C-alpha cells in the first residue's frame, strides 16, 4: 500500500489534512502522487482556469531602519547609506504615468521602513495615484509596513488602516510573513515584527474590509515542520476572517544575502511546496506560482501541481531581483498567456480581486 494512501483518501473525500499529514507529504519521495492530489484540489477550486493580471510594481524606497538578514546588502539600505533612494511623490507619479497603459489594472506598492518619511507621504501617494488612475487598483503596504505606520504615528492599527483606505488603499500584498516559527524567524528576519504580530495586523486589515495575500519564504534555514506550521497558522486565520485571497510560496534566493552559502531551492522542492500548500490551505481560493522566483518554465509546470495563478506582467520589481533571482523584469501579456496555454490551461486575465477583466486590443 502506498504510504500516502490515507492522505489521498482524505483529499478525495474532502477531509482537512493535519499537521502530521503535511509533514508526511513533504517527506514523501512520491512527487507525482502529491501533485495528483494537489491538482485535484486545484481543479475543484478553479477548474481548468489559470489567472494572471497586468500589473506594475512601485518600490518607492529601499531605505529601511531595520536589520533584515534577507534584504540588507541585496535591496535595502540603512538611512544615509550609499545606494539608498526614496522617490519623491512627483517621481512616483511620473513613473506610474510612464508605465500606465489602458490594460493596467493594478499597482503593487511596497518599500522599506524609512524613518524620514511622514505618514502623510503614504496617504498622499495613494490619493495621488487614485486621482490620476481611478481605474487602477492600489495593492499596497505589507503587514510589516502597516505596523511601522502605527509606530510612527503612535496610533492604533485601525486608525492607520482607515486613513489608508480612505486615501485609496484597495488591498494588501502578502510580503513580510517570511516564516512564522519562533526558532527560525529571528535568524532570517530578526528585527521584523513577529509572526504573531504579522497575523494580528492581517486580522485587523481583514476586519476593516481590506483583503490581502499571504506568503511563505522557504528554502533557507527553516525545517519542513516549520513550513507546515506556517501554513496551518494561515489556515486558522483564514477560518476566522476569510480575508486572504491568495497564497504565494516564495523560493529563497541566497545570492547577495548573509545566507549566500546556502544552496538555492530545487525544482522538486518548489513543486512540492506549491502542492503541499494547495493541500493544506483548503480555505484559500488561489495558490500562486510566482514566476519571478520560480522562472516562467517552472511556474508553468506548477499549474499542474496545485497552482492556478502566475501573478502578472510585473515590470520594475526590485526587491526579489536585488536578491539575485535569475528572471527578467517583466513579461508581456501574450507571453504569459502562451505559458498558460502550453500547460493545457485556459488563461483568464483578472483584476486584483480575481474578477475577469475585459481586454483592450493592445497587448502589453
mmCIF file of C-alpha atoms in Angstrom:
data_model
loop_
_atom_site.group_PDB
_atom_site.id
_atom_site.type_symbol
_atom_site.label_atom_id
_atom_site.label_comp_id
_atom_site.label_asym_id
_atom_site.label_seq_id
_atom_site.Cartn_x
_atom_site.Cartn_y
_atom_site.Cartn_z
ATOM 1 C CA UNK A 1 0.000 0.000 0.000
ATOM 2 C CA UNK A 2 1.256 3.458 -0.873
ATOM 3 C CA UNK A 3 2.402 5.243 2.288
ATOM 4 C CA UNK A 4 0.392 8.280 1.183
ATOM 5 C CA UNK A 5 -2.834 6.369 0.604
ATOM 6 C CA UNK A 6 -4.501 7.507 3.859
ATOM 7 C CA UNK A 7 -3.786 11.114 2.890
ATOM 8 C CA UNK A 8 -5.003 10.525 -0.672
ATOM 9 C CA UNK A 9 -8.224 9.135 0.740
ATOM 10 C CA UNK A 10 -8.649 12.224 2.911
ATOM 11 C CA UNK A 11 -8.058 14.558 -0.040
ATOM 12 C CA UNK A 12 -10.574 12.827 -2.305
ATOM 13 C CA UNK A 13 -13.183 12.713 0.478
ATOM 14 C CA UNK A 14 -12.738 16.434 1.260
ATOM 15 C CA UNK A 15 -11.287 15.923 4.732
ATOM 16 C CA UNK A 16 -8.966 18.517 6.261
ATOM 17 C CA UNK A 17 -5.322 17.450 6.477
ATOM 18 C CA UNK A 18 -3.462 17.524 9.780
ATOM 19 C CA UNK A 19 -0.030 18.831 10.702
ATOM 20 C CA UNK A 20 1.271 15.267 10.537
ATOM 21 C CA UNK A 21 -0.224 14.869 7.063
ATOM 22 C CA UNK A 22 1.558 17.978 5.864
ATOM 23 C CA UNK A 23 4.914 16.759 7.158
ATOM 24 C CA UNK A 24 4.334 13.335 5.580
ATOM 25 C CA UNK A 25 3.603 14.971 2.213
ATOM 26 C CA UNK A 26 6.817 16.970 2.421
ATOM 27 C CA UNK A 27 8.881 13.922 3.408
ATOM 28 C CA UNK A 28 7.431 11.700 0.689
ATOM 29 C CA UNK A 29 9.510 10.982 -2.398
ATOM 30 C CA UNK A 30 6.349 10.311 -4.392
ATOM 31 C CA UNK A 31 6.055 13.728 -6.020
ATOM 32 C CA UNK A 32 3.578 12.524 -8.617
ATOM 33 C CA UNK A 33 1.047 11.368 -6.016
ATOM 34 C CA UNK A 34 1.426 14.629 -4.099
ATOM 35 C CA UNK A 35 0.995 16.535 -7.347
ATOM 36 C CA UNK A 36 -2.029 14.475 -8.394
ATOM 37 C CA UNK A 37 -3.754 15.264 -5.113
ATOM 38 C CA UNK A 38 -2.903 18.956 -5.373
ATOM 39 C CA UNK A 39 -4.147 19.092 -8.955
ATOM 40 C CA UNK A 40 -7.439 17.519 -7.851
ATOM 41 C CA UNK A 41 -7.954 20.244 -5.239
ATOM 42 C CA UNK A 42 -6.804 22.949 -7.652
ATOM 43 C CA UNK A 43 -9.357 21.868 -10.235
ATOM 44 C CA UNK A 44 -12.056 21.602 -7.581
ATOM 45 C CA UNK A 45 -11.472 25.287 -6.804
ATOM 46 C CA UNK A 46 -10.735 26.684 -10.260
ATOM 47 C CA UNK A 47 -11.369 24.067 -12.925
ATOM 48 C CA UNK A 48 -9.013 24.445 -15.867
ATOM 49 C CA UNK A 49 -8.608 28.198 -15.446
ATOM 50 C CA UNK A 50 -5.253 29.871 -14.789
ATOM 51 C CA UNK A 51 -5.162 33.511 -13.783
ATOM 52 C CA UNK A 52 -2.827 36.438 -14.377
ATOM 53 C CA UNK A 53 -3.078 40.200 -14.299
ATOM 54 C CA UNK A 54 -1.487 43.243 -15.881
ATOM 55 C CA UNK A 55 0.323 44.979 -13.042
ATOM 56 C CA UNK A 56 3.260 47.225 -12.282
ATOM 57 C CA UNK A 57 5.416 47.348 -9.158
ATOM 58 C CA UNK A 58 6.282 50.591 -7.406
ATOM 59 C CA UNK A 59 9.082 50.187 -4.851
ATOM 60 C CA UNK A 60 9.051 53.725 -3.516
ATOM 61 C CA UNK A 61 12.116 53.480 -1.239
ATOM 62 C CA UNK A 62 14.829 50.988 -0.352
ATOM 63 C CA UNK A 63 15.791 52.873 2.832
ATOM 64 C CA UNK A 64 14.949 50.696 5.819
ATOM 65 C CA UNK A 65 15.605 51.201 9.501
ATOM 66 C CA UNK A 66 15.601 47.532 10.459
ATOM 67 C CA UNK A 67 18.285 44.901 10.017
ATOM 68 C CA UNK A 68 16.873 42.059 7.985
ATOM 69 C CA UNK A 69 19.209 39.249 7.044
ATOM 70 C CA UNK A 70 17.293 38.759 3.813
ATOM 71 C CA UNK A 71 17.362 42.318 2.490
ATOM 72 C CA UNK A 72 20.482 44.052 3.788
ATOM 73 C CA UNK A 73 23.076 44.121 1.042
ATOM 74 C CA UNK A 74 20.583 42.838 -1.519
ATOM 75 C CA UNK A 75 17.908 45.532 -1.740
ATOM 76 C CA UNK A 76 17.615 47.564 1.450
ATOM 77 C CA UNK A 77 19.958 50.318 2.606
ATOM 78 C CA UNK A 78 20.226 51.954 6.013
ATOM 79 C CA UNK A 79 19.379 55.674 6.302
ATOM 80 C CA UNK A 80 22.325 57.621 4.897
ATOM 81 C CA UNK A 81 23.949 54.573 3.319
ATOM 82 C CA UNK A 82 25.216 54.677 -0.253
ATOM 83 C CA UNK A 83 22.775 53.214 -2.718
ATOM 84 C CA UNK A 84 19.703 54.312 -0.816
ATOM 85 C CA UNK A 85 16.882 56.018 -2.670
ATOM 86 C CA UNK A 86 13.479 57.481 -1.893
ATOM 87 C CA UNK A 87 11.137 58.571 -4.643
ATOM 88 C CA UNK A 88 9.523 61.951 -4.175
ATOM 89 C CA UNK A 89 5.796 61.840 -4.782
ATOM 90 C CA UNK A 90 6.107 63.543 -8.159
ATOM 91 C CA UNK A 91 8.680 60.915 -9.138
ATOM 92 C CA UNK A 92 6.243 58.186 -8.173
ATOM 93 C CA UNK A 93 3.502 59.776 -10.255
ATOM 94 C CA UNK A 94 5.796 60.269 -13.258
ATOM 95 C CA UNK A 95 6.961 56.667 -13.034
ATOM 96 C CA UNK A 96 3.361 55.473 -12.852
ATOM 97 C CA UNK A 97 2.450 57.575 -15.885
ATOM 98 C CA UNK A 98 5.337 56.106 -17.860
ATOM 99 C CA UNK A 99 4.216 52.577 -17.027
ATOM 100 C CA UNK A 100 0.487 53.129 -17.487
ATOM 101 C CA UNK A 101 -1.494 51.599 -20.324
ATOM 102 C CA UNK A 102 -5.233 51.089 -20.683
ATOM 103 C CA UNK A 103 -4.670 47.399 -19.860
ATOM 104 C CA UNK A 104 -3.163 48.101 -16.435
ATOM 105 C CA UNK A 105 -5.371 47.017 -13.517
ATOM 106 C CA UNK A 106 -3.021 47.083 -10.510
ATOM 107 C CA UNK A 107 -0.179 48.994 -8.900
ATOM 108 C CA UNK A 108 1.694 46.814 -6.404
ATOM 109 C CA UNK A 109 3.290 49.244 -3.927
ATOM 110 C CA UNK A 110 5.825 48.232 -1.260
ATOM 111 C CA UNK A 111 9.015 49.673 0.183
ATOM 112 C CA UNK A 112 11.406 49.823 3.104
ATOM 113 C CA UNK A 113 10.658 51.228 6.553
ATOM 114 C CA UNK A 114 12.032 54.720 6.012
ATOM 115 C CA UNK A 115 12.088 56.709 9.288
ATOM 116 C CA UNK A 116 12.429 60.011 7.416
ATOM 117 C CA UNK A 117 9.036 59.766 5.702
ATOM 118 C CA UNK A 118 5.938 61.124 7.457
ATOM 119 C CA UNK A 119 2.719 59.152 7.405
ATOM 120 C CA UNK A 120 1.236 61.788 5.106
ATOM 121 C CA UNK A 121 3.656 60.590 2.393
ATOM 122 C CA UNK A 122 1.758 57.312 2.160
ATOM 123 C CA UNK A 123 -1.719 58.791 2.166
ATOM 124 C CA UNK A 124 -0.662 61.425 -0.375
ATOM 125 C CA UNK A 125 0.898 58.695 -2.525
ATOM 126 C CA UNK A 126 -2.345 56.734 -2.587
ATOM 127 C CA UNK A 127 -4.519 59.789 -3.138
ATOM 128 C CA UNK A 128 -2.304 61.000 -5.972
ATOM 129 C CA UNK A 129 -2.378 57.657 -7.748
ATOM 130 C CA UNK A 130 -6.124 57.294 -7.247
ATOM 131 C CA UNK A 131 -6.769 60.744 -8.731
ATOM 132 C CA UNK A 132 -4.537 60.095 -11.728
ATOM 133 C CA UNK A 133 -5.518 56.462 -12.338
ATOM 134 C CA UNK A 134 -9.016 55.959 -10.927
ATOM 135 C CA UNK A 135 -9.487 52.593 -12.648
ATOM 136 C CA UNK A 136 -6.276 51.036 -11.252
ATOM 137 C CA UNK A 137 -6.461 49.017 -8.030
ATOM 138 C CA UNK A 138 -3.902 50.032 -5.384
ATOM 139 C CA UNK A 139 -2.469 46.951 -3.681
ATOM 140 C CA UNK A 140 -0.116 48.488 -1.175
ATOM 141 C CA UNK A 141 1.870 48.019 2.037
ATOM 142 C CA UNK A 142 2.688 44.731 3.713
ATOM 143 C CA UNK A 143 1.686 43.922 7.286
ATOM 144 C CA UNK A 144 5.212 44.961 8.305
ATOM 145 C CA UNK A 145 4.667 48.401 6.775
ATOM 146 C CA UNK A 146 1.236 48.800 8.384
ATOM 147 C CA UNK A 147 2.755 48.001 11.780
ATOM 148 C CA UNK A 148 5.514 50.552 11.106
ATOM 149 C CA UNK A 149 2.941 53.227 10.271
ATOM 150 C CA UNK A 150 1.220 52.525 13.584
ATOM 151 C CA UNK A 151 4.526 53.003 15.389
ATOM 152 C CA UNK A 152 5.497 56.281 13.717
ATOM 153 C CA UNK A 153 2.026 57.794 14.171
ATOM 154 C CA UNK A 154 1.521 56.428 17.709
ATOM 155 C CA UNK A 155 -1.949 55.480 16.547
ATOM 156 C CA UNK A 156 -3.861 52.184 16.632
ATOM 157 C CA UNK A 157 -3.686 49.953 13.592
ATOM 158 C CA UNK A 158 -7.352 50.543 12.902
ATOM 159 C CA UNK A 159 -6.761 54.305 12.624
ATOM 160 C CA UNK A 160 -3.855 53.741 10.209
ATOM 161 C CA UNK A 161 -5.835 51.333 8.036
ATOM 162 C CA UNK A 162 -8.849 53.656 7.965
ATOM 163 C CA UNK A 163 -6.723 56.596 6.779
ATOM 164 C CA UNK A 164 -5.070 54.483 4.084
ATOM 165 C CA UNK A 165 -8.384 53.007 2.991
ATOM 166 C CA UNK A 166 -9.895 56.482 2.707
ATOM 167 C CA UNK A 167 -6.894 57.538 0.616
ATOM 168 C CA UNK A 168 -7.394 54.698 -1.865
ATOM 169 C CA UNK A 169 -5.910 51.508 -0.436
ATOM 170 C CA UNK A 170 -7.682 48.604 -2.107
ATOM 171 C CA UNK A 171 -5.876 45.566 -0.693
ATOM 172 C CA UNK A 172 -2.542 44.493 0.794
ATOM 173 C CA UNK A 173 0.174 42.237 -0.607
ATOM 174 C CA UNK A 174 1.339 39.267 1.434
ATOM 175 C CA UNK A 175 5.025 40.041 1.956
ATOM 176 C CA UNK A 176 6.912 40.092 5.229
ATOM 177 C CA UNK A 177 5.431 36.847 6.528
ATOM 178 C CA UNK A 178 8.711 35.011 5.835
ATOM 179 C CA UNK A 179 8.391 32.070 8.249
ATOM 180 C CA UNK A 180 6.350 32.333 11.441
ATOM 181 C CA UNK A 181 8.282 29.804 13.539
ATOM 182 C CA UNK A 182 9.725 31.305 16.721
ATOM 183 C CA UNK A 183 13.006 29.437 16.217
ATOM 184 C CA UNK A 184 13.697 30.331 12.598
ATOM 185 C CA UNK A 185 12.237 33.825 12.283
ATOM 186 C CA UNK A 186 14.859 35.637 14.402
ATOM 187 C CA UNK A 187 17.598 34.069 12.276
ATOM 188 C CA UNK A 188 16.287 35.426 8.978
ATOM 189 C CA UNK A 189 14.240 38.493 9.944
ATOM 190 C CA UNK A 190 15.442 39.266 13.439
ATOM 191 C CA UNK A 191 14.166 42.819 13.691
ATOM 192 C CA UNK A 192 10.944 42.438 11.745
ATOM 193 C CA UNK A 193 7.657 42.054 13.563
ATOM 194 C CA UNK A 194 6.975 38.611 14.991
ATOM 195 C CA UNK A 195 4.908 36.037 13.181
ATOM 196 C CA UNK A 196 2.131 36.561 15.709
ATOM 197 C CA UNK A 197 2.152 40.304 15.072
ATOM 198 C CA UNK A 198 2.040 39.751 11.303
ATOM 199 C CA UNK A 199 -1.086 37.652 11.762
ATOM 200 C CA UNK A 200 -2.609 40.217 14.140
ATOM 201 C CA UNK A 201 -2.092 43.001 11.585
ATOM 202 C CA UNK A 202 -3.649 40.866 8.849
ATOM 203 C CA UNK A 203 -6.584 40.150 11.154
ATOM 204 C CA UNK A 204 -7.097 43.893 11.705
ATOM 205 C CA UNK A 205 -6.916 44.642 7.973
ATOM 206 C CA UNK A 206 -9.425 41.918 7.155
ATOM 207 C CA UNK A 207 -11.796 43.171 9.856
ATOM 208 C CA UNK A 208 -11.808 46.561 8.135
ATOM 209 C CA UNK A 209 -12.645 45.137 4.737
ATOM 210 C CA UNK A 210 -9.106 45.126 3.344
ATOM 211 C CA UNK A 211 -8.333 41.780 1.755
ATOM 212 C CA UNK A 212 -4.761 40.572 1.459
ATOM 213 C CA UNK A 213 -2.473 37.878 0.174
ATOM 214 C CA UNK A 214 -0.119 35.765 2.275
ATOM 215 C CA UNK A 215 3.377 34.450 1.608
ATOM 216 C CA UNK A 216 5.906 31.983 2.958
ATOM 217 C CA UNK A 217 9.626 32.241 2.312
ATOM 218 C CA UNK A 218 11.117 28.766 2.094
ATOM 219 C CA UNK A 219 14.463 27.197 1.300
ATOM 220 C CA UNK A 220 16.661 28.900 3.903
ATOM 221 C CA UNK A 221 17.173 27.596 7.472
ATOM 222 C CA UNK A 222 13.608 26.519 8.220
ATOM 223 C CA UNK A 223 12.574 22.899 8.802
ATOM 224 C CA UNK A 224 9.808 21.079 6.965
ATOM 225 C CA UNK A 225 7.827 21.077 10.202
ATOM 226 C CA UNK A 226 8.152 24.866 10.403
ATOM 227 C CA UNK A 227 6.812 25.209 6.871
ATOM 228 C CA UNK A 228 3.735 23.165 7.754
ATOM 229 C CA UNK A 229 3.291 25.150 10.980
ATOM 230 C CA UNK A 230 3.316 28.346 8.894
ATOM 231 C CA UNK A 231 0.609 27.000 6.600
ATOM 232 C CA UNK A 232 -1.587 25.900 9.481
ATOM 233 C CA UNK A 233 -1.353 29.313 11.177
ATOM 234 C CA UNK A 234 -2.501 30.938 7.938
ATOM 235 C CA UNK A 235 -5.296 28.401 7.583
ATOM 236 C CA UNK A 236 -6.513 29.124 11.111
ATOM 237 C CA UNK A 237 -6.647 32.878 10.473
ATOM 238 C CA UNK A 238 -8.452 32.292 7.178
ATOM 239 C CA UNK A 239 -11.023 30.206 9.062
ATOM 240 C CA UNK A 240 -11.539 33.242 11.288
ATOM 241 C CA UNK A 241 -11.569 36.117 8.790
ATOM 242 C CA UNK A 242 -11.863 34.786 5.243
ATOM 243 C CA UNK A 243 -9.744 37.767 4.221
ATOM 244 C CA UNK A 244 -6.918 36.038 2.329
ATOM 245 C CA UNK A 245 -7.254 35.898 -1.446
ATOM 246 C CA UNK A 246 -4.138 34.047 -2.461
ATOM 247 C CA UNK A 247 -1.116 32.257 -1.026
ATOM 248 C CA UNK A 248 2.292 32.787 -2.621
ATOM 249 C CA UNK A 249 5.212 30.488 -1.742
ATOM 250 C CA UNK A 250 8.431 32.437 -2.299
ATOM 251 C CA UNK A 251 11.570 30.463 -3.071
ATOM 252 C CA UNK A 252 14.552 31.899 -1.193
ATOM 253 C CA UNK A 253 17.376 33.202 -3.388
ATOM 254 C CA UNK A 254 20.508 33.238 -1.222
ATOM 255 C CA UNK A 255 22.684 35.346 -3.546
ATOM 256 C CA UNK A 256 23.601 38.752 -2.126
ATOM 257 C CA UNK A 257 22.322 37.848 1.364
ATOM 258 C CA UNK A 258 24.089 36.726 4.539
ATOM 259 C CA UNK A 259 22.991 33.196 3.612
ATOM 260 C CA UNK A 260 24.800 33.193 0.266
ATOM 261 C CA UNK A 261 26.484 29.924 1.247
ATOM 262 C CA UNK A 262 23.168 28.063 1.166
ATOM 263 C CA UNK A 263 22.078 26.248 -1.995
ATOM 264 C CA UNK A 264 19.123 27.518 -3.971
ATOM 265 C CA UNK A 265 15.889 25.563 -3.885
ATOM 266 C CA UNK A 266 15.431 22.733 -6.376
ATOM 267 C CA UNK A 267 12.587 22.425 -8.821
ATOM 268 C CA UNK A 268 11.469 19.353 -6.879
ATOM 269 C CA UNK A 269 11.187 21.368 -3.660
ATOM 270 C CA UNK A 270 9.435 24.228 -5.438
ATOM 271 C CA UNK A 271 6.763 21.982 -6.940
ATOM 272 C CA UNK A 272 6.277 20.060 -3.711
ATOM 273 C CA UNK A 273 5.890 23.284 -1.716
ATOM 274 C CA UNK A 274 3.202 24.555 -4.080
ATOM 275 C CA UNK A 275 1.433 21.207 -3.966
ATOM 276 C CA UNK A 276 1.562 20.907 -0.167
ATOM 277 C CA UNK A 277 0.305 24.473 0.170
ATOM 278 C CA UNK A 278 -2.661 23.701 -2.075
ATOM 279 C CA UNK A 279 -3.493 20.647 0.022
ATOM 280 C CA UNK A 280 -3.059 22.238 3.448
ATOM 281 C CA UNK A 281 -4.718 25.582 2.657
ATOM 282 C CA UNK A 282 -8.133 24.145 1.941
ATOM 283 C CA UNK A 283 -9.796 27.525 2.597
ATOM 284 C CA UNK A 284 -7.601 29.639 0.265
ATOM 285 C CA UNK A 285 -9.224 30.140 -3.146
ATOM 286 C CA UNK A 286 -5.945 30.654 -5.010
ATOM 287 C CA UNK A 287 -2.335 29.440 -4.942
ATOM 288 C CA UNK A 288 0.192 31.421 -6.938
ATOM 289 C CA UNK A 289 3.226 30.140 -8.820
ATOM 290 C CA UNK A 290 5.229 33.369 -8.710
ATOM 291 C CA UNK A 291 7.219 33.200 -11.913
ATOM 292 C CA UNK A 292 9.695 35.833 -10.674
ATOM 293 C CA UNK A 293 11.192 33.434 -8.122
ATOM 294 C CA UNK A 294 10.446 30.156 -9.920
ATOM 295 C CA UNK A 295 11.257 31.085 -13.541
ATOM 296 C CA UNK A 296 8.438 31.087 -16.097
ATOM 297 C CA UNK A 297 9.102 27.495 -17.186
ATOM 298 C CA UNK A 298 8.809 26.026 -13.688
ATOM 299 C CA UNK A 299 5.789 28.209 -12.914
ATOM 300 C CA UNK A 300 4.176 26.709 -16.000
ATOM 301 C CA UNK A 301 4.716 23.173 -14.657
ATOM 302 C CA UNK A 302 3.326 24.286 -11.289
ATOM 303 C CA UNK A 303 -0.044 24.844 -12.968
ATOM 304 C CA UNK A 304 -0.332 21.037 -12.796
ATOM 305 C CA UNK A 305 0.868 20.846 -9.183
ATOM 306 C CA UNK A 306 -1.743 22.951 -7.427
ATOM 307 C CA UNK A 307 -1.151 26.484 -8.684
ATOM 308 C CA UNK A 308 -3.850 28.412 -10.558
ATOM 309 C CA UNK A 309 -2.213 31.852 -10.824
ATOM 310 C CA UNK A 310 1.057 33.083 -12.362
ATOM 311 C CA UNK A 311 0.867 36.656 -10.949
ATOM 312 C CA UNK A 312 1.262 39.301 -13.609
ATOM 313 C CA UNK A 313 3.329 41.169 -16.142
ATOM 314 C CA UNK A 314 5.214 42.912 -13.268
ATOM 315 C CA UNK A 315 7.839 45.337 -14.702
ATOM 316 C CA UNK A 316 10.286 47.045 -12.319
ATOM 317 C CA UNK A 317 10.158 44.656 -9.355
ATOM 318 C CA UNK A 318 13.336 45.436 -7.404
ATOM 319 C CA UNK A 319 13.275 43.641 -4.068
ATOM 320 C CA UNK A 320 13.470 39.996 -5.156
ATOM 321 C CA UNK A 321 15.603 40.868 -8.168
ATOM 322 C CA UNK A 322 18.015 42.571 -5.775
ATOM 323 C CA UNK A 323 18.484 39.239 -4.017
ATOM 324 C CA UNK A 324 19.586 37.582 -7.235
ATOM 325 C CA UNK A 325 16.616 35.927 -8.902
ATOM 326 C CA UNK A 326 17.601 34.987 -12.476
ATOM 327 C CA UNK A 327 14.357 36.074 -14.141
ATOM 328 C CA UNK A 328 13.841 39.191 -16.216
ATOM 329 C CA UNK A 329 11.995 42.279 -15.034
ATOM 330 C CA UNK A 330 8.757 41.605 -16.868
ATOM 331 C CA UNK A 331 6.812 39.606 -19.422
ATOM 332 C CA UNK A 332 4.143 40.591 -21.901
ATOM 333 C CA UNK A 333 0.531 39.603 -21.716
ATOM 334 C CA UNK A 334 0.989 37.478 -24.838
ATOM 335 C CA UNK A 335 3.944 35.649 -23.265
ATOM 336 C CA UNK A 336 2.109 34.835 -20.057
ATOM 337 C CA UNK A 337 -0.956 33.618 -21.955
ATOM 338 C CA UNK A 338 1.247 31.349 -24.069
ATOM 339 C CA UNK A 339 2.780 29.868 -20.917
ATOM 340 C CA UNK A 340 -0.683 29.061 -19.640
ATOM 341 C CA UNK A 341 -1.997 27.619 -22.908
ATOM 342 C CA UNK A 342 1.114 25.480 -23.388
ATOM 343 C CA UNK A 343 0.416 23.973 -19.960
ATOM 344 C CA UNK A 344 -3.025 22.964 -21.202
ATOM 345 C CA UNK A 345 -4.827 25.562 -19.106
ATOM 346 C CA UNK A 346 -7.219 28.333 -20.075
ATOM 347 C CA UNK A 347 -5.815 31.815 -19.399
ATOM 348 C CA UNK A 348 -8.024 34.312 -17.596
ATOM 349 C CA UNK A 349 -6.912 37.899 -17.209
ATOM 350 C CA UNK A 350 -8.124 39.055 -13.799
ATOM 351 C CA UNK A 351 -8.110 42.130 -11.648
ATOM 352 C CA UNK A 352 -6.703 42.136 -8.121
ATOM 353 C CA UNK A 353 -9.928 40.718 -6.679
ATOM 354 C CA UNK A 354 -9.968 37.856 -9.214
ATOM 355 C CA UNK A 355 -12.768 39.210 -11.347
ATOM 356 C CA UNK A 356 -12.214 38.627 -15.098
ATOM 357 C CA UNK A 357 -11.405 41.827 -16.965
ATOM 358 C CA UNK A 358 -12.332 42.924 -20.464
ATOM 359 C CA UNK A 359 -9.192 43.021 -22.561
ATOM 360 C CA UNK A 360 -8.145 46.016 -24.567
ATOM 361 C CA UNK A 361 -6.718 45.468 -28.008
ATOM 362 C CA UNK A 362 -3.144 46.400 -27.146
ATOM 363 C CA UNK A 363 -1.011 43.562 -25.842
ATOM 364 C CA UNK A 364 1.355 44.771 -23.109
#
